[in-house]
Amino acid sequence: MRSQVGIIGAGPAGLFLAHLLHRAGIDAVILEHRSRAEVEEAVRAGVLEYWVVALMHELGLGERLAREGHFDDGISLQWDRERHHVDIRELTEGKRVTVYPQHEVLKDLIAAWIAQDGEIIFSVDDTKIRDLDTQHPAIDFRRDGTSEMQTLQCDYVVGADGFHGPARQAIPASHRTEYHKVYPFGWLGVLVNAPRSWHELIYANQAEGFALLSTRTPQLQRMYLQCRPDDDVAAWSDARIWEQLHSRLDTDGWTLTEGKIVQKGIVPLRSFVCEPMQCGRLFLAGDAAHIVPPTGAKGLNLAVADVWVLAHALDVKYRHNSRNEVDRYSTTCLRRVWKAERFSWYMTTMLHHNHAETPFERRIHRADLDLVRTSRAAAASLAENYVGLPFDAPAAGKA
Ligand code: RFL
Ligand code: PHB
């Protein structure tokens, strides 16, 4: 098999890249370890930045999103049992927060890719990247249920294979630097059959810990509770979950609407960046290169930002035979990545209860929250980061 670009992973990074390359007339093949059903059912992110929504429309993929997405004017921040509306739309000249679940985005992207005869192979195993330092890199893989290895020959390999995928390890350890931060808490996420309790997302910081109220559909709500990173879902009975959700989210005169809990899961919170995001003819994109704690709702959006830069760079390479943009890929992406890392760290430390922090640090976070309530500049900064920072043109002459 041969294609100009070989993509490992059919998450947001891999699928958006395939569509962007197709639009530029560049062919790509996607290799995905999971089955189509597994990819389309995994419950993950919820919030899309304004430009990701615009991009889906540009790619002709926005029809269901326009019908089924939730377009909120802002978010609520809550502490000391008081709720404060951050009017993102007003603070960002009309940009809005869109809640449209990641797996619905993936369903739309996969259906459109297959409808246009795009090549995607699900359930592959034993993916191995080789010959990265040559003009002809290749990906070896095995199709589901077969013992025979196959090879995808390509000009460029893209590791869009998530945090646990093999692509990052294909960059020799001596060529990369990894930055890690592990937080002393995780999130227990639940899906609840219930109507929406509040018209926008609520991020709450209470003495018992953080809680987030989000949504999926008019009848299905997504809620998160701060828990221990090594917590066991079995320790969270439905009764305990409701008791904690009420205690962290209810205010005087307002109570959360309960319903049947239909799914529970725990994720640890971490920040991670791998520098550089490229080596020879391999490019890392999305979670393969960086992780943010979900408090800033940035992970999916950052994955799409990477491949937007990469698709443009490859377009310039194929169209004008200029390597400038391709060579700058990592530098260009990392500027946005570190700003998203900063914002996600800020939201996480401000909104969680951290036993390891001193009373001084807790008061600083409280001041940070109060600043958003009382200073338009602070609220505008939060709003701009949340809804999506503008794209930054690479500084001329800098590699
Ligand atoms: P993904 O989605 O992990 O996709 C990688 C794909 O690669 C496949 N793969 C392989 N394929 C072939 N061969 C191999 N050897 C392979 N190894 C792995 C995997 O099966 C998978 O299909 O990475 P990508 O594309 O970089 O996308 C990243 C996003 O999924 C992630 O950042 C977000 O989900 C993070 N996130 C959020 N991001 C937001 O922008 N807004 C949010 O509101 C938001 N909320 C969240 C989140 C992540 C969460 N969890 C579960 C960590 C909420 C949560 C709870
Ligand atoms: C979600 O709906 O899953 C969600 C929303 C906002 C976040 C994280 C997750 O910050």
XYZ file of C-alpha atoms and ligand atoms in Angstrom:
464
model
C 0.000 0.000 0.000
C 1.089 3.553 -0.614
C -0.153 7.038 0.213
C 1.411 10.458 0.517
C 0.637 10.631 4.243
C 0.212 7.687 6.633
C -1.832 8.569 9.720
C -1.778 6.422 12.847
C -4.949 6.950 14.899
C -8.544 7.874 14.114
C -9.119 10.289 16.984
C -9.834 13.976 16.396
C -6.224 14.649 15.285
C -6.074 11.846 12.705
C -9.540 12.358 11.262
C -9.411 16.151 11.000
C -5.991 15.843 9.370
C -7.279 13.355 6.786
C -10.120 15.734 5.843
C -7.849 18.790 5.684
C -5.348 16.924 3.489
C -8.120 15.673 1.212
C -9.290 19.274 0.756
C -5.737 20.174 -0.299
C -5.618 17.260 -2.767
C -3.164 15.205 -0.660
C -3.995 11.541 -0.137
C -3.874 9.890 3.262
C -4.572 6.472 4.777
C -5.658 6.129 8.417
C -4.681 3.091 10.516
C -6.697 2.698 13.739
C -6.146 0.165 16.493
C -9.730 0.121 17.804
C -12.877 -1.017 15.991
C -15.159 1.606 14.456
C -17.769 0.958 17.176
C -15.196 1.464 19.952
C -14.014 4.750 18.431
C -17.577 6.006 18.002
C -18.715 5.078 21.500
C -15.910 6.332 23.765
C -17.192 9.186 25.933
C -14.603 11.959 26.147
C -14.544 15.690 25.466
C -17.494 18.004 25.144
C -16.445 21.570 24.371
C -15.443 22.817 20.903
C -13.668 26.136 20.391
C -15.443 28.575 18.051
C -13.001 28.073 15.171
C -13.309 24.260 15.339
C -17.049 24.693 14.796
C -16.326 27.037 11.863
C -13.841 24.496 10.459
C -16.412 21.717 10.608
C -18.780 23.894 8.581
C -16.014 24.771 6.100
C -15.314 21.069 5.604
C -19.020 20.429 5.028
C -19.248 18.461 8.288
C -21.337 20.851 10.380
C -24.901 19.914 9.574
C -25.611 17.680 12.591
C -23.514 19.882 14.852
C -25.692 22.882 13.935
C -28.789 20.852 14.750
C -27.706 18.988 17.868
C -24.904 21.092 19.430
C -25.527 23.355 22.426
C -24.459 26.937 21.897
C -23.995 28.611 25.277
C -23.302 32.301 25.787
C -20.973 31.655 28.708
C -20.006 29.488 31.655
C -20.682 29.740 35.377
C -17.929 29.719 37.964
C -19.017 28.928 41.497
C -17.368 29.185 44.898
C -18.622 29.863 48.440
C -22.051 28.679 47.163
C -22.246 31.704 44.870
C -22.540 31.383 41.096
C -20.986 33.934 38.734
C -21.774 34.094 35.035
C -18.801 34.684 32.716
C -20.410 36.164 29.617
C -18.033 34.709 27.035
C -20.093 35.907 24.098
C -20.077 39.504 25.281
C -16.401 39.395 26.336
C -15.171 37.956 22.999
C -17.183 39.951 20.456
C -19.810 37.315 19.868
C -17.914 34.010 20.097
C -19.793 31.199 21.757
C -19.096 27.990 23.626
C -20.284 24.884 21.793
C -20.975 21.623 23.564
C -21.020 18.793 21.022
C -19.558 15.493 22.203
C -16.259 14.251 20.798
C -17.707 10.888 19.742
C -20.402 12.667 17.726
C -17.663 14.700 15.996
C -15.847 11.444 15.247
C -19.010 9.798 13.882
C -19.497 12.739 11.499
C -15.839 12.694 10.383
C -15.699 8.915 9.867
C -18.985 8.787 7.918
C -17.871 11.623 5.617
C -14.391 10.108 5.137
C -15.820 6.749 4.127
C -18.486 8.420 1.938
C -15.716 10.100 -0.077
C -13.876 6.752 -0.450
C -11.202 7.704 2.075
C -9.123 4.740 3.217
C -9.378 3.866 6.919
C -8.415 0.497 8.374
C -9.839 -0.258 11.821
C -8.675 -2.875 14.346
C -5.023 -2.897 13.256
C -2.341 -4.311 15.570
C 1.434 -4.264 15.950
C 1.858 -0.851 14.274
C 5.563 -0.122 13.735
C 7.108 2.944 12.143
C 10.385 2.569 10.293
C 12.857 4.369 8.019
C 11.994 7.802 9.409
C 15.329 9.243 8.456
C 14.938 8.230 4.818
C 12.803 9.695 2.001
C 10.554 6.634 2.220
C 9.238 6.000 5.720
C 6.807 3.135 6.239
C 4.314 1.803 8.754
C 4.110 -1.950 9.283
C 0.858 -3.270 10.759
C -1.301 -6.348 11.043
C -4.996 -6.414 10.108
C -7.465 -7.807 12.630
C -7.522 -11.585 12.684
C -4.616 -12.071 10.260
C -1.085 -13.122 11.086
C 0.494 -11.501 8.035
C 2.164 -8.097 8.401
C 1.338 -5.402 5.829
C 3.174 -2.206 4.963
C 1.965 1.310 4.244
C 4.664 3.215 2.338
C 4.386 6.995 2.540
C 6.198 10.307 2.243
C 5.287 11.382 5.790
C 4.049 9.572 8.908
C 1.744 11.289 11.396
C 1.516 9.923 14.935
C -2.022 10.916 15.935
C -2.189 7.883 18.188
C -2.932 9.476 21.556
C -0.890 9.547 24.761
C -0.367 5.755 24.929
C 0.328 5.192 21.209
C 3.727 4.051 19.874
C 4.604 7.039 17.626
C 6.261 9.228 20.269
C 8.576 6.337 21.233
C 9.750 6.193 17.596
C 11.599 9.471 18.259
C 14.910 8.484 19.900
C 14.908 9.462 23.593
C 18.050 11.529 22.999
C 16.103 13.718 20.518
C 13.153 14.623 22.726
C 12.485 16.322 26.050
C 9.335 15.478 27.988
C 7.724 17.828 30.514
C 5.356 16.229 33.041
C 3.092 17.408 35.812
C 0.860 14.965 37.658
C -1.943 16.387 39.812
C -2.885 14.740 43.099
C -6.478 14.211 41.969
C -8.601 12.653 39.228
C -12.108 13.117 37.838
C -15.001 10.768 38.313
C -17.203 11.309 35.243
C -20.841 10.217 35.104
C -23.528 10.239 32.439
C -27.012 10.859 33.777
C -30.418 10.444 32.160
C -31.967 13.757 33.140
C -32.923 17.098 31.618
C -30.461 19.995 31.768
C -30.399 21.602 35.256
C -28.726 24.878 34.246
C -28.466 26.719 30.925
C -24.629 26.662 30.821
C -21.655 24.680 32.194
C -20.926 25.159 35.898
C -17.356 24.855 37.223
C -17.559 24.710 41.039
C -14.862 24.871 43.682
C -16.090 23.763 47.118
C -14.192 22.680 50.222
C -15.012 19.013 49.341
C -13.444 19.518 45.903
C -14.207 20.447 42.322
C -17.400 19.589 40.414
C -18.422 20.255 36.809
C -21.890 20.198 35.349
C -21.900 19.735 31.570
C -24.342 18.349 29.052
C -24.617 15.908 26.152
C -28.185 15.951 24.827
C -31.422 17.476 26.166
C -31.994 14.182 28.032
C -28.408 13.176 28.880
C -26.136 15.165 31.182
C -22.396 14.874 31.886
C -21.087 15.584 35.389
C -17.655 15.305 36.979
C -16.415 15.158 40.580
C -12.873 15.616 41.794
C -11.703 12.324 43.346
C -8.413 10.655 44.262
C -6.272 9.760 41.204
C -6.153 6.111 42.337
C -9.821 6.048 43.394
C -11.923 2.988 42.594
C -15.238 3.522 40.785
C -16.690 0.813 43.046
C -16.173 3.164 46.006
C -18.603 5.630 44.390
C -22.156 4.390 44.919
C -24.922 6.343 43.197
C -25.979 7.696 46.610
C -22.453 8.982 47.337
C -22.220 10.583 43.890
C -25.506 12.458 44.329
C -24.631 13.503 47.850
C -21.313 14.977 46.594
C -22.796 16.543 43.460
C -25.464 18.305 45.533
C -23.003 19.360 48.156
C -20.591 20.860 45.571
C -23.093 22.302 43.060
C -26.294 23.318 44.864
C -26.766 26.937 45.878
C -29.394 28.642 48.009
C -32.642 28.204 46.102
C -31.174 25.975 43.321
C -30.737 22.226 43.287
C -29.352 19.827 40.704
C -31.888 17.633 38.897
C -31.188 13.949 39.556
C -31.645 11.041 37.150
C -30.430 7.522 36.466
C -26.628 7.234 36.335
C -25.883 5.223 33.193
C -22.079 5.316 33.129
C -19.185 5.980 35.542
C -15.439 6.257 34.953
C -12.307 7.791 36.514
C -9.494 9.640 34.720
C -6.257 10.919 36.292
C -5.281 14.541 35.622
C -1.902 15.323 34.103
C -0.046 17.904 32.027
C 2.517 16.677 29.523
C 4.465 18.106 26.582
C 6.961 16.386 24.271
C 9.435 18.679 22.498
C 9.990 18.701 19.591
C 6.816 17.355 17.967
C 8.655 16.113 14.875
C 11.638 13.980 13.916
C 12.671 13.334 10.331
C 9.497 12.486 8.435
C 7.434 11.796 11.567
C 5.072 14.409 13.027
C 3.258 14.010 16.342
C -0.187 15.585 16.690
C -2.698 15.870 19.539
C -2.435 13.798 22.718
C 0.559 11.913 21.262
C 2.551 15.114 21.816
C 0.767 16.807 24.725
C -1.826 16.285 27.427
C -3.756 18.908 29.364
C -5.997 18.329 32.381
C -9.603 18.566 31.112
C -10.539 21.576 33.284
C -9.755 24.007 30.449
C -11.556 21.869 27.813
C -8.544 22.211 25.528
C -7.351 18.677 24.566
C -9.486 18.044 21.496
C -9.172 21.640 20.338
C -5.394 21.540 20.598
C -5.327 18.303 18.586
C -7.269 20.036 15.790
C -4.992 23.102 15.985
C -1.904 20.888 15.462
C -3.293 19.236 12.352
C -4.534 22.516 10.963
C -0.902 23.731 11.057
C 0.371 20.414 9.676
C -2.098 20.261 6.780
C -1.135 23.792 5.780
C 2.586 22.928 5.998
C 2.185 19.795 3.862
C 0.103 21.730 1.355
C 2.945 24.265 1.000
C 5.439 21.408 0.631
C 3.516 19.564 -2.077
C 2.321 22.662 -3.914
C 5.481 24.797 -3.843
C 8.119 22.245 -2.894
C 9.074 24.437 0.070
C 10.019 22.770 3.354
C 9.884 25.957 5.427
C 6.486 25.353 6.991
C 7.069 21.635 7.459
C 10.364 22.285 9.241
C 8.669 24.867 11.497
C 5.726 22.597 12.388
C 6.840 21.830 15.947
C 7.857 25.419 16.737
C 4.575 26.811 15.427
C 2.450 24.286 17.330
C 4.346 24.530 20.610
C 3.573 28.233 20.922
C -0.141 27.429 21.096
C 0.423 24.237 23.093
C 2.195 26.020 25.950
C -0.544 28.669 26.147
C -3.139 25.900 26.414
C -0.976 24.141 29.008
C -0.838 27.383 31.001
C -4.594 27.956 30.813
C -5.428 24.348 31.714
C -3.036 24.441 34.676
C -4.526 27.784 35.809
C -8.112 26.503 35.636
C -7.129 23.261 37.362
C -5.195 24.757 40.259
C -7.772 27.542 40.736
C -10.782 25.219 40.835
C -9.579 22.086 42.670
C -8.987 21.444 46.326
C -5.372 20.326 46.714
C -4.441 18.896 50.132
C -0.765 19.437 49.353
C -1.212 23.203 49.019
C -0.547 25.683 51.793
C -3.278 28.006 53.117
C -1.374 30.804 51.352
C -1.718 29.088 47.960
C -5.425 28.431 48.552
C -6.015 32.103 49.212
C -4.183 32.987 46.009
C -6.552 30.719 44.030
C -9.511 32.332 45.764
C -8.161 35.733 44.730
C -7.785 34.447 41.153
C -11.463 33.478 41.132
C -12.557 36.777 42.652
C -10.490 38.608 40.057
C -12.582 37.036 37.284
C -15.727 38.287 39.078
C -14.491 41.821 39.627
C -12.118 42.606 36.741
C -13.335 42.768 33.151
C -9.750 42.295 31.911
C -9.363 39.066 33.931
C -12.762 37.782 32.776
C -11.945 38.676 29.159
C -8.653 36.794 29.357
C -10.376 33.692 30.716
C -13.112 33.987 28.073
C -10.639 34.376 25.199
C -8.621 31.347 26.281
C -11.739 29.246 26.846
C -13.450 30.009 23.555
C -10.198 29.638 21.600
C -7.144 31.890 21.250
C -6.639 33.530 17.870
C -4.116 31.821 15.586
C -0.694 33.343 15.764
C 1.241 33.772 12.523
C 4.766 32.364 12.960
C 7.307 35.145 13.485
C 9.114 35.793 10.202
C 12.528 34.226 9.936
C 12.219 32.132 13.118
C 12.571 28.380 12.647
P -7.114 10.215 20.802
O -8.515 10.699 20.835
O -6.595 9.524 22.007
O -6.994 9.270 19.520
C -5.863 8.470 19.301
C -6.286 7.276 18.486
O -5.128 6.506 18.158
C -5.447 5.147 18.286
N -4.204 4.364 18.483
C -3.647 3.602 17.518
N -4.006 3.364 16.241
C -3.217 2.528 15.487
N -2.106 1.919 15.996
C -1.733 2.130 17.285
N -0.633 1.520 17.752
C -2.501 3.004 18.088
N -2.418 3.436 19.379
C -3.442 4.246 19.597
C -6.383 5.108 19.479
O -7.159 3.912 19.486
C -7.219 6.354 19.258
O -8.381 6.090 18.509
O -6.069 11.376 20.481
P -6.221 12.753 19.636
O -6.762 12.488 18.274
O -4.936 13.444 19.801
O -7.384 13.577 20.386
C -7.189 14.061 21.689
C -8.538 14.137 22.418
O -9.182 12.874 22.323
C -8.370 14.534 23.887
O -7.397 15.548 24.004
C -9.690 15.047 24.493
O -10.633 14.014 24.628
C -9.408 15.679 25.858
N -10.626 16.125 26.543
C -11.239 17.317 26.204
N -10.763 18.065 25.180
C -11.428 19.201 24.799
O -10.969 19.871 23.869
N -12.585 19.623 25.396
C -13.124 18.915 26.446
O -14.194 19.288 26.929
C -12.433 17.744 26.911
N -12.917 17.004 27.912
C -11.166 15.351 27.566
C -12.311 15.817 28.249
C -10.602 14.114 27.910
C -11.159 13.378 28.929
N -10.565 12.135 29.214
C -11.273 10.927 29.029
C -9.124 12.054 29.336
C -12.864 15.080 29.275
C -12.281 13.878 29.635
C -12.868 13.123 30.790
C -17.459 17.585 29.037
O -18.612 17.943 28.729
O -17.092 16.403 28.992
C -16.486 18.594 29.510
C -16.841 19.942 29.501
C -15.931 20.883 29.947
C -14.685 20.469 30.413
C -14.326 19.143 30.407
C -15.241 18.190 29.956
O -13.809 21.409 30.878
